[in-house]
Short mmCIF file of C-alpha atoms and ligand atoms in Angstrom, two decimals:
data_model
loop_
_atom_site.label_atom_id
_atom_site.label_comp_id
_atom_site.label_asym_id
_atom_site.label_seq_id
_atom_site.Cartn_x
_atom_site.Cartn_y
_atom_site.Cartn_z
CA MET Y 81 4.42 -11.59 -44.15
CA PRO Y 82 1.72 -10.17 -41.79
CA THR Y 83 2.14 -6.60 -41.12
CA PRO Y 84 3.20 -6.07 -37.43
CA LEU Y 85 0.25 -5.12 -34.95
CA ILE Y 86 -0.22 -1.53 -33.84
CA PRO Y 87 0.86 -2.00 -30.25
CA VAL Y 88 -0.77 -0.79 -26.93
CA ALA Y 89 2.41 0.36 -25.75
CA GLU Y 90 6.14 1.40 -26.69
CA PRO Y 91 8.63 3.02 -24.97
CA ASP Y 92 9.61 6.70 -26.23
CA LEU Y 93 13.92 6.13 -26.23
CA GLY Y 94 14.10 9.62 -28.34
CA GLY Y 95 15.94 11.76 -26.22
CA ARG Y 96 19.53 11.48 -24.44
CA GLU Y 97 19.03 7.80 -23.18
CA GLN Y 98 21.73 6.12 -25.31
CA GLU Y 99 24.08 8.78 -24.70
CA TYR Y 100 23.46 8.70 -20.80
CA VAL Y 101 24.07 4.75 -20.89
CA ASN Y 102 27.25 5.08 -23.12
CA GLN Y 103 28.07 7.38 -20.59
CA ALA Y 104 27.76 4.82 -17.80
CA MET Y 105 29.73 2.07 -19.86
CA SER Y 106 32.39 4.25 -20.60
CA GLU Y 107 32.77 5.25 -16.81
CA GLY Y 108 33.02 1.98 -15.72
CA TRP Y 109 29.98 2.04 -13.36
CA ILE Y 110 27.40 -0.17 -14.64
CA SER Y 111 26.28 -1.54 -11.47
CA SER Y 112 24.02 0.02 -8.38
CA THR Y 113 26.44 2.98 -7.46
CA GLY Y 114 26.92 6.06 -9.63
CA ARG Y 115 26.16 9.55 -10.54
CA PHE Y 116 23.06 8.74 -12.32
CA ILE Y 117 21.48 6.84 -9.53
CA ASP Y 118 21.81 9.85 -7.42
CA ARG Y 119 20.69 12.11 -10.08
CA PHE Y 120 17.81 10.11 -10.86
CA GLU Y 121 16.72 9.67 -7.19
CA GLN Y 122 17.25 13.58 -6.85
CA GLU Y 123 15.53 14.59 -10.12
CA PHE Y 124 12.53 12.56 -9.42
CA ALA Y 125 12.05 13.50 -5.66
CA GLU Y 126 12.18 16.96 -6.86
CA PHE Y 127 9.58 16.08 -9.96
CA CYS Y 128 7.33 14.69 -7.04
CA GLY Y 129 7.87 17.75 -4.78
CA VAL Y 130 9.15 15.37 -1.74
CA ASP Y 131 12.70 15.48 -0.48
CA HIS Y 132 13.59 11.80 -0.86
CA ALA Y 133 13.54 9.37 -3.60
CA ILE Y 134 14.60 5.60 -3.40
CA ALA Y 135 15.54 3.99 -6.67
CA CYS Y 136 15.08 0.09 -6.90
CA CYS Y 137 14.62 -2.48 -9.47
CA ASN Y 138 10.87 -2.85 -9.93
CA GLY Y 139 7.77 -1.31 -9.03
CA THR Y 140 6.47 -4.59 -7.15
CA VAL Y 141 9.65 -4.54 -4.76
CA ALA Y 142 9.09 -0.66 -4.50
CA LEU Y 143 5.96 -1.20 -2.71
CA HIS Y 144 6.81 -4.17 -0.76
CA LEU Y 145 9.97 -1.87 0.36
CA ILE Y 146 7.15 0.28 1.90
CA LEU Y 147 5.26 -2.43 3.81
CA ALA Y 148 8.76 -3.69 5.17
CA ALA Y 149 9.28 -0.43 6.60
CA MET Y 150 6.18 0.45 8.21
CA GLY Y 151 6.70 -3.17 9.71
CA ILE Y 152 3.54 -4.94 8.20
CA GLY Y 153 3.51 -8.32 8.55
CA PRO Y 154 1.48 -11.56 9.52
CA GLY Y 155 -1.59 -10.73 11.35
CA ASP Y 156 -1.93 -7.41 9.98
CA GLU Y 157 -4.20 -6.33 6.77
CA VAL Y 158 -3.82 -3.90 4.09
CA LEU Y 159 -6.49 -2.62 1.88
CA VAL Y 160 -6.08 -2.82 -1.48
CA PRO Y 161 -8.90 -2.32 -4.49
CA SER Y 162 -9.51 -5.58 -5.92
CA PHE Y 163 -9.02 -3.85 -9.58
CA THR Y 164 -5.80 -3.37 -9.92
CA TYR Y 165 -2.53 -4.72 -11.19
CA ILE Y 166 -1.71 -8.08 -9.29
CA ALA Y 167 1.34 -6.34 -7.94
CA SER Y 168 -0.73 -4.15 -5.83
CA ALA Y 169 -1.82 -7.07 -3.84
CA ASN Y 170 1.00 -9.14 -4.19
CA ALA Y 171 3.29 -7.05 -2.27
CA VAL Y 172 1.33 -7.21 0.84
CA ALA Y 173 0.95 -10.68 0.59
CA TYR Y 174 5.04 -11.08 0.59
CA THR Y 175 5.01 -9.34 4.02
CA GLY Y 176 2.64 -11.92 5.51
CA ALA Y 177 -0.24 -9.75 5.64
CA THR Y 178 -3.31 -10.35 4.09
CA PRO Y 179 -4.66 -8.04 1.45
CA ILE Y 180 -8.17 -6.90 2.01
CA LEU Y 181 -10.11 -6.02 -1.23
CA VAL Y 182 -12.05 -3.19 -1.66
CA GLU Y 183 -14.68 -2.28 -4.17
CA SER Y 184 -14.53 0.50 -7.01
CA ASP Y 185 -16.15 3.33 -8.06
CA PRO Y 186 -17.79 2.88 -11.57
CA ILE Y 187 -16.98 6.41 -12.70
CA THR Y 188 -13.43 7.32 -11.84
CA TRP Y 189 -12.53 3.08 -11.97
CA ASN Y 190 -10.51 3.56 -8.98
CA LEU Y 191 -11.06 2.47 -5.18
CA ASP Y 192 -14.43 3.97 -3.74
CA PRO Y 193 -13.95 5.78 -0.74
CA GLN Y 194 -17.31 5.23 0.37
CA ARG Y 195 -16.87 1.30 0.33
CA ILE Y 196 -13.29 1.38 2.32
CA GLU Y 197 -14.78 1.63 5.99
CA GLU Y 198 -16.63 -1.48 5.40
CA ALA Y 199 -13.69 -3.47 5.00
CA LEU Y 200 -12.10 -2.00 8.13
CA THR Y 201 -11.08 -4.66 10.98
CA PRO Y 202 -9.03 -4.00 13.87
CA ARG Y 203 -6.14 -6.02 12.33
CA SER Y 204 -6.69 -3.37 9.34
CA LYS Y 205 -3.23 -1.20 9.18
CA ALA Y 206 -2.63 0.64 5.88
CA LEU Y 207 -4.45 1.54 2.85
CA ILE Y 208 -3.09 1.58 -0.74
CA ALA Y 209 -4.69 4.01 -3.33
CA VAL Y 210 -3.93 2.74 -6.75
CA HIS Y 211 -3.90 5.27 -9.03
CA LEU Y 212 -5.33 3.53 -12.03
CA TYR Y 213 -4.60 4.36 -15.78
CA GLY Y 214 -3.16 7.72 -14.87
CA ARG Y 215 -5.96 9.00 -12.64
CA PRO Y 216 -5.15 10.11 -9.41
CA CYS Y 217 -7.49 8.95 -6.41
CA PRO Y 218 -8.74 11.50 -3.99
CA MET Y 219 -5.90 12.00 -1.90
CA ALA Y 220 -7.22 14.68 0.23
CA GLU Y 221 -10.13 12.88 1.21
CA LEU Y 222 -8.31 9.33 1.95
CA GLU Y 223 -5.60 11.27 3.79
CA ALA Y 224 -8.51 12.78 6.29
CA PHE Y 225 -9.87 8.70 6.27
CA ALA Y 226 -6.60 7.38 7.24
CA ASP Y 227 -6.21 9.87 10.07
CA ARG Y 228 -9.03 9.25 11.42
CA HIS Y 229 -9.02 5.38 11.41
CA ASN Y 230 -5.35 5.25 12.46
CA LEU Y 231 -4.09 3.91 9.02
CA LEU Y 232 -0.57 4.28 7.29
CA LEU Y 233 -1.47 5.48 3.42
CA ILE Y 234 0.29 4.64 0.56
CA GLU Y 235 0.34 5.45 -3.18
CA ASP Y 236 0.50 3.07 -6.07
CA ALA Y 237 1.67 5.61 -8.54
CA ALA Y 238 3.03 3.10 -11.17
CA GLU Y 239 0.79 4.09 -13.87
CA ALA Y 240 0.38 7.74 -12.90
CA HIS Y 241 3.53 9.60 -12.81
CA GLY Y 242 3.34 13.34 -12.48
CA ALA Y 243 -0.72 13.41 -12.28
CA ILE Y 244 -2.00 16.15 -9.84
CA VAL Y 245 -4.94 16.33 -7.69
CA ASP Y 246 -5.50 18.34 -4.65
CA GLN Y 247 -2.83 20.82 -6.20
CA ARG Y 248 -0.48 18.32 -5.17
CA ARG Y 249 1.91 15.77 -7.75
CA VAL Y 250 0.97 12.13 -7.09
CA GLY Y 251 4.00 10.76 -4.45
CA GLY Y 252 3.87 13.35 -2.21
CA PHE Y 253 0.76 12.10 -0.12
CA GLY Y 254 0.46 9.44 2.88
CA GLN Y 255 3.74 7.92 4.35
CA ALA Y 256 5.06 6.92 0.84
CA ALA Y 257 4.13 6.08 -2.84
CA SER Y 258 5.74 3.62 -5.14
CA PHE Y 259 6.40 3.92 -8.82
CA SER Y 260 7.39 1.47 -11.76
CA PHE Y 261 9.37 2.48 -15.17
CA TYR Y 262 8.25 -1.17 -16.57
CA GLY Y 263 8.64 -0.98 -20.02
CA ASN Y 264 5.26 0.21 -21.22
CA LYS Y 265 4.86 2.84 -18.23
CA LEU Y 266 4.82 6.66 -18.63
CA ILE Y 267 8.72 6.62 -18.34
CA THR Y 268 10.94 3.59 -18.34
CA THR Y 269 14.05 2.39 -17.39
CA GLY Y 270 13.53 -1.00 -18.62
CA GLU Y 271 12.77 -2.75 -15.25
CA GLY Y 272 12.95 0.03 -12.56
CA GLY Y 273 11.02 1.63 -9.41
CA MET Y 274 11.11 4.21 -7.11
CA VAL Y 275 10.00 5.12 -3.54
CA THR Y 276 9.29 8.71 -2.59
CA THR Y 277 8.37 9.98 0.69
CA ARG Y 278 8.36 13.18 2.74
CA ASP Y 279 9.63 11.58 6.02
CA PRO Y 280 13.41 11.35 6.54
CA ASP Y 281 13.47 8.42 9.00
CA PHE Y 282 11.33 6.64 6.69
CA ALA Y 283 13.85 7.22 3.66
CA ARG Y 284 16.90 6.00 5.70
CA ARG Y 285 14.74 3.05 6.63
CA LEU Y 286 14.12 2.32 2.96
CA ARG Y 287 17.67 2.65 2.05
CA LEU Y 288 18.83 0.11 4.60
CA LEU Y 289 16.39 -2.57 3.63
CA ARG Y 290 17.00 -1.90 0.01
CA GLY Y 291 20.47 -3.02 0.67
CA GLN Y 292 20.50 -6.11 2.64
CA GLY Y 293 19.92 -4.39 5.60
CA MET Y 294 23.49 -3.56 6.13
CA ASP Y 295 24.08 -0.70 8.74
CA PRO Y 296 25.49 2.44 7.10
CA GLU Y 297 27.90 3.06 9.90
CA ARG Y 298 29.21 -0.44 10.02
CA ARG Y 299 30.21 -2.97 7.18
CA TYR Y 300 29.12 -6.14 7.05
CA TRP Y 301 26.75 -5.23 9.98
CA PHE Y 302 22.96 -6.27 9.91
CA ALA Y 303 20.37 -5.80 12.53
CA ASP Y 304 17.29 -6.51 10.27
CA LEU Y 305 16.56 -8.69 7.39
CA GLY Y 306 16.99 -7.13 4.58
CA TYR Y 307 16.77 -7.05 0.50
CA ASN Y 308 18.83 -6.61 -2.50
CA TYR Y 309 16.27 -4.22 -4.13
CA ARG Y 310 19.11 -2.02 -6.13
CA MET Y 311 18.54 -0.38 -9.18
CA THR Y 312 21.69 -0.13 -11.72
CA ASN Y 313 23.30 2.86 -12.53
CA LEU Y 314 22.80 1.85 -16.17
CA ALA Y 315 18.90 1.80 -15.67
CA ALA Y 316 19.29 5.08 -13.94
CA ALA Y 317 21.04 6.66 -16.92
CA ILE Y 318 17.90 6.07 -19.06
CA GLY Y 319 15.80 6.99 -16.27
CA CYS Y 320 17.46 10.87 -16.25
CA ALA Y 321 16.77 11.01 -19.77
CA GLN Y 322 13.45 10.09 -19.66
CA LEU Y 323 13.16 12.73 -16.53
CA GLU Y 324 14.38 15.06 -18.72
CA ARG Y 325 11.40 14.77 -21.01
CA ILE Y 326 8.61 13.49 -19.11
CA ASP Y 327 6.46 17.38 -19.38
CA THR Y 328 6.52 16.24 -22.85
CA LEU Y 329 5.62 12.86 -22.91
CA ILE Y 330 2.62 13.41 -20.67
CA GLU Y 331 1.37 16.31 -22.90
CA ARG Y 332 1.39 14.04 -25.53
CA ARG Y 333 -0.75 11.10 -24.09
CA ARG Y 334 -2.95 13.90 -23.17
CA GLN Y 335 -3.05 14.78 -26.79
CA ILE Y 336 -3.87 11.38 -27.72
CA GLU Y 337 -6.56 11.26 -25.02
CA GLN Y 338 -8.23 14.24 -26.61
CA SER Y 339 -8.05 13.00 -29.82
CA TYR Y 340 -9.62 9.79 -29.35
CA ARG Y 341 -12.14 11.58 -27.41
CA GLN Y 342 -13.03 13.66 -30.07
CA HIS Y 343 -13.43 10.93 -32.58
CA LEU Y 344 -15.34 8.67 -29.99
CA GLU Y 345 -17.50 10.87 -28.22
CA PRO Y 346 -20.27 11.61 -30.95
CA HIS Y 347 -21.18 8.07 -31.02
CA ALA Y 348 -20.77 7.38 -27.05
CA ASP Y 349 -24.36 7.62 -26.27
CA ARG Y 350 -25.75 5.42 -29.62
CA PHE Y 351 -23.28 2.62 -28.41
CA GLN Y 352 -23.28 2.85 -24.53
CA TRP Y 353 -19.62 3.37 -24.00
CA GLN Y 354 -18.15 5.06 -21.25
CA LEU Y 355 -15.37 7.04 -21.90
CA PRO Y 356 -12.57 8.42 -19.09
CA HIS Y 357 -14.72 10.44 -16.75
CA GLN Y 358 -13.23 14.30 -17.00
CA ASP Y 359 -12.70 16.01 -13.65
CA PRO Y 360 -11.32 19.83 -13.77
CA GLU Y 361 -9.90 19.43 -10.55
CA ILE Y 362 -7.57 16.64 -11.36
CA PHE Y 363 -4.55 16.57 -13.78
CA HIS Y 364 -5.13 13.13 -15.23
CA VAL Y 365 -2.32 11.60 -17.29
CA HIS Y 366 -3.78 9.01 -19.36
CA TRP Y 367 -0.95 6.13 -18.86
CA LEU Y 368 -3.36 3.97 -21.84
CA PHE Y 369 -6.38 5.36 -23.31
CA SER Y 370 -9.28 3.50 -21.45
CA MET Y 371 -12.78 2.85 -22.43
CA ARG Y 372 -15.76 0.63 -21.23
CA VAL Y 373 -18.34 -1.02 -23.99
CA PRO Y 374 -21.05 -3.56 -23.35
CA ALA Y 375 -19.52 -6.69 -21.66
CA ASP Y 376 -20.95 -8.70 -24.38
CA GLN Y 377 -18.89 -7.22 -26.80
CA ARG Y 378 -15.81 -6.10 -25.34
CA ASP Y 379 -13.78 -9.44 -26.49
CA GLY Y 380 -15.58 -9.31 -29.95
CA LEU Y 381 -14.31 -5.80 -30.39
CA MET Y 382 -10.51 -6.93 -29.43
CA ALA Y 383 -10.72 -9.62 -31.76
CA PHE Y 384 -11.99 -7.35 -34.53
CA LEU Y 385 -8.94 -4.60 -33.62
CA ARG Y 386 -6.94 -7.38 -33.97
CA GLN Y 387 -7.77 -8.75 -37.15
CA ARG Y 388 -7.20 -5.25 -38.33
CA GLY Y 389 -3.91 -5.10 -37.07
CA ILE Y 390 -4.58 -3.03 -34.01
CA ASP Y 391 -3.57 -4.48 -30.39
CA SER Y 392 -5.43 -3.95 -27.41
CA ARG Y 393 -5.68 -4.96 -23.66
CA PRO Y 394 -8.50 -5.97 -21.76
CA PHE Y 395 -8.79 -4.17 -17.93
CA PHE Y 396 -7.71 -6.51 -15.49
CA HIS Y 397 -9.56 -9.06 -13.80
CA PRO Y 398 -10.77 -8.04 -10.38
CA LEU Y 399 -8.44 -9.85 -7.93
CA HIS Y 400 -10.96 -11.67 -6.07
CA THR Y 401 -12.17 -13.43 -8.83
CA LEU Y 402 -8.34 -14.69 -9.42
CA PRO Y 403 -7.37 -18.28 -8.36
CA VAL Y 404 -4.32 -16.61 -6.28
CA TYR Y 405 -6.73 -14.39 -4.31
CA GLU Y 406 -9.87 -16.27 -4.25
CA ASP Y 407 -9.96 -17.57 -0.52
CA ALA Y 408 -12.92 -15.59 0.61
CA ARG Y 409 -10.85 -14.36 3.77
CA TYR Y 410 -9.65 -11.55 1.07
CA HIS Y 411 -13.00 -9.99 0.66
CA GLY Y 412 -15.12 -11.87 3.23
CA ASN Y 413 -18.91 -11.12 2.06
CA ARG Y 414 -18.73 -7.97 0.79
CA ASN Y 415 -20.20 -7.14 -2.79
CA LEU Y 416 -17.35 -6.21 -5.37
CA SER Y 417 -19.84 -6.09 -8.19
CA GLN Y 418 -18.79 -2.62 -9.48
CA ALA Y 419 -14.77 -4.37 -9.76
CA GLU Y 420 -16.29 -7.41 -11.77
CA THR Y 421 -18.26 -5.11 -13.91
CA LEU Y 422 -15.21 -2.84 -14.70
CA GLY Y 423 -12.87 -5.92 -15.22
CA ASN Y 424 -15.54 -7.45 -18.03
CA THR Y 425 -15.94 -4.18 -19.86
CA GLY Y 426 -13.18 -2.17 -20.34
CA LEU Y 427 -10.17 -2.19 -22.72
CA ASN Y 428 -7.01 0.32 -23.36
CA LEU Y 429 -6.51 1.23 -26.93
CA PRO Y 430 -2.50 1.70 -28.37
CA THR Y 431 -1.15 5.18 -26.12
CA PHE Y 432 2.22 5.61 -26.83
CA SER Y 433 4.23 9.01 -28.33
CA ALA Y 434 5.07 7.77 -31.77
CA LEU Y 435 1.22 7.32 -32.20
CA ASP Y 436 0.48 9.80 -35.06
CA SER Y 437 -2.96 11.91 -35.31
CA ALA Y 438 -4.11 9.69 -38.65
CA THR Y 439 -3.63 6.35 -36.88
CA ILE Y 440 -5.69 7.24 -33.82
CA ALA Y 441 -8.29 8.52 -36.07
CA SER Y 442 -8.29 4.69 -37.83
CA ILE Y 443 -8.25 3.53 -34.63
CA ALA Y 444 -11.42 5.02 -33.47
CA ALA Y 445 -13.20 4.27 -36.71
CA THR Y 446 -12.29 0.85 -36.38
CA VAL Y 447 -14.21 0.94 -33.21
CA VAL Y 448 -17.10 2.66 -34.70
CA GLU Y 449 -16.97 0.15 -37.64
CA TYR Y 450 -17.24 -2.92 -35.25
CA PHE Y 451 -20.35 -1.39 -33.63
CA ASP Y 452 -22.10 -0.32 -36.80
CA ARG Y 453 -21.80 -3.63 -37.92
CA LEU Y 454 -23.15 -5.37 -35.08
CA GLU Y 455 -26.28 -2.88 -35.45
CA SER Y 456 -26.84 -4.39 -38.74
CA LYS Y 457 -25.67 -7.91 -38.03
CA PRO Y 458 -26.45 -8.39 -33.90
CA ASP Y 459 -24.60 -11.70 -34.18
CA PRO Y 460 -21.08 -10.71 -33.66
CA SER Y 461 -19.78 -14.09 -33.59
CA VAL Y 462 -20.65 -15.13 -37.21
CA HIS Y 463 -20.52 -11.89 -39.10
CA VAL Y 464 -17.89 -10.03 -37.50
CA VAL Y 465 -15.07 -12.23 -37.12
CA ASP Y 466 -14.79 -12.90 -40.58
CA ALA Y 467 -14.48 -9.53 -42.05
CA PRO Y 468 -11.54 -8.64 -44.69
C1 PLP J 39 3.06 -1.71 -13.67
C2 PLP J 39 2.43 -2.09 -12.02
C3 PLP J 39 3.12 -2.24 -10.79
C4 PLP J 39 4.52 -3.19 -10.89
O1 PLP J 39 5.51 -2.51 -11.08
P1 PLP J 39 6.74 -3.16 -12.25
O2 PLP J 39 7.80 -2.46 -12.17
O3 PLP J 39 6.03 -4.02 -13.38
O4 PLP J 39 6.70 -4.37 -10.97
C5 PLP J 39 2.50 -2.24 -9.52
N1 PLP J 39 1.18 -1.65 -9.56
C6 PLP J 39 0.55 -1.15 -10.72
C7 PLP J 39 -0.70 -0.50 -10.74
C8 PLP J 39 0.97 -1.50 -12.05
O5 PLP J 39 0.70 -0.75 -13.18
#
């Protein structure tokens, strides 16, 4: 039987997850009311340093809920980096508004603050800052930009729980932030999401729309179109247990990054790799360890790793290259070549708590081996793919 691949991600359920789920079960609170929901919302808000957190059923609807609560709709434009996961733009499209795709910064891999202004039009209503792979965007700078141009600012923090920039945790900037608790994220509830905000009126609006728009004072009275975007108490039970250990889980990922870096950095110049940029001013949570390699070697490297029992992921395809968003009105004639280069050159290596240092060393050694072989036999398609 073939040995299973070392996965890219794997949840760490080694705390009180099972115990809390059993409690929710035995108490009979398995739907979207219950003490774990209240506790998860309260403790997540505290973790992010905000007053309000609204749990919902995934990260995509968390973002949709924010946009819906802002009243964003047809005729509006929302600025989104082209290089992101599809959900960041899909949530905009669900409202009938148009996502306007923005160029990336080749160093941070996040949206390039210098390239937002060129995408503005009189219809621009909001800007979504996505903290990719655990690195926070420069939020003080983006808040100032949003103020200057009268834009609502949203954080898509699905990949960056706990990251810190400008002395604050993500989730506490702009009008609101969305988080995901999908199974491969930094903390998980299976499927799940959260919105955080500092604005009490906005929080009330989010709660209303999450629960079908029902008037909290009058049962079955609906003034607005709402949604059923609630989280279950069972999912929240898992979330409470995950949150108890979030600092340890983040610390573990930072150690994994250090360990990969230690093994790979000595070879970076020789093989033209780019490792995650180090910035002492930010607290990067390294959701997935990522690196860039020359474009014509990326897919060969991934195939070689797979053959050696190591799974990996390519970077996202920039959204303007995907059939669903290829329509020119999303990006106009703007040059998005940095986003394209990122999409063609990046990959994510296994990053999860249970990964031990010997395994990290052997994954890194396999990466180095692929490039060593390329040097001696420059045609990877012939010589590398049939390696032992
Ligand atoms: C995972 C993710 C989402 C969506 O989260 P789901 O919980 O899968 O709906 C949104 N944005 C980004 C950047 C993500 O990585």
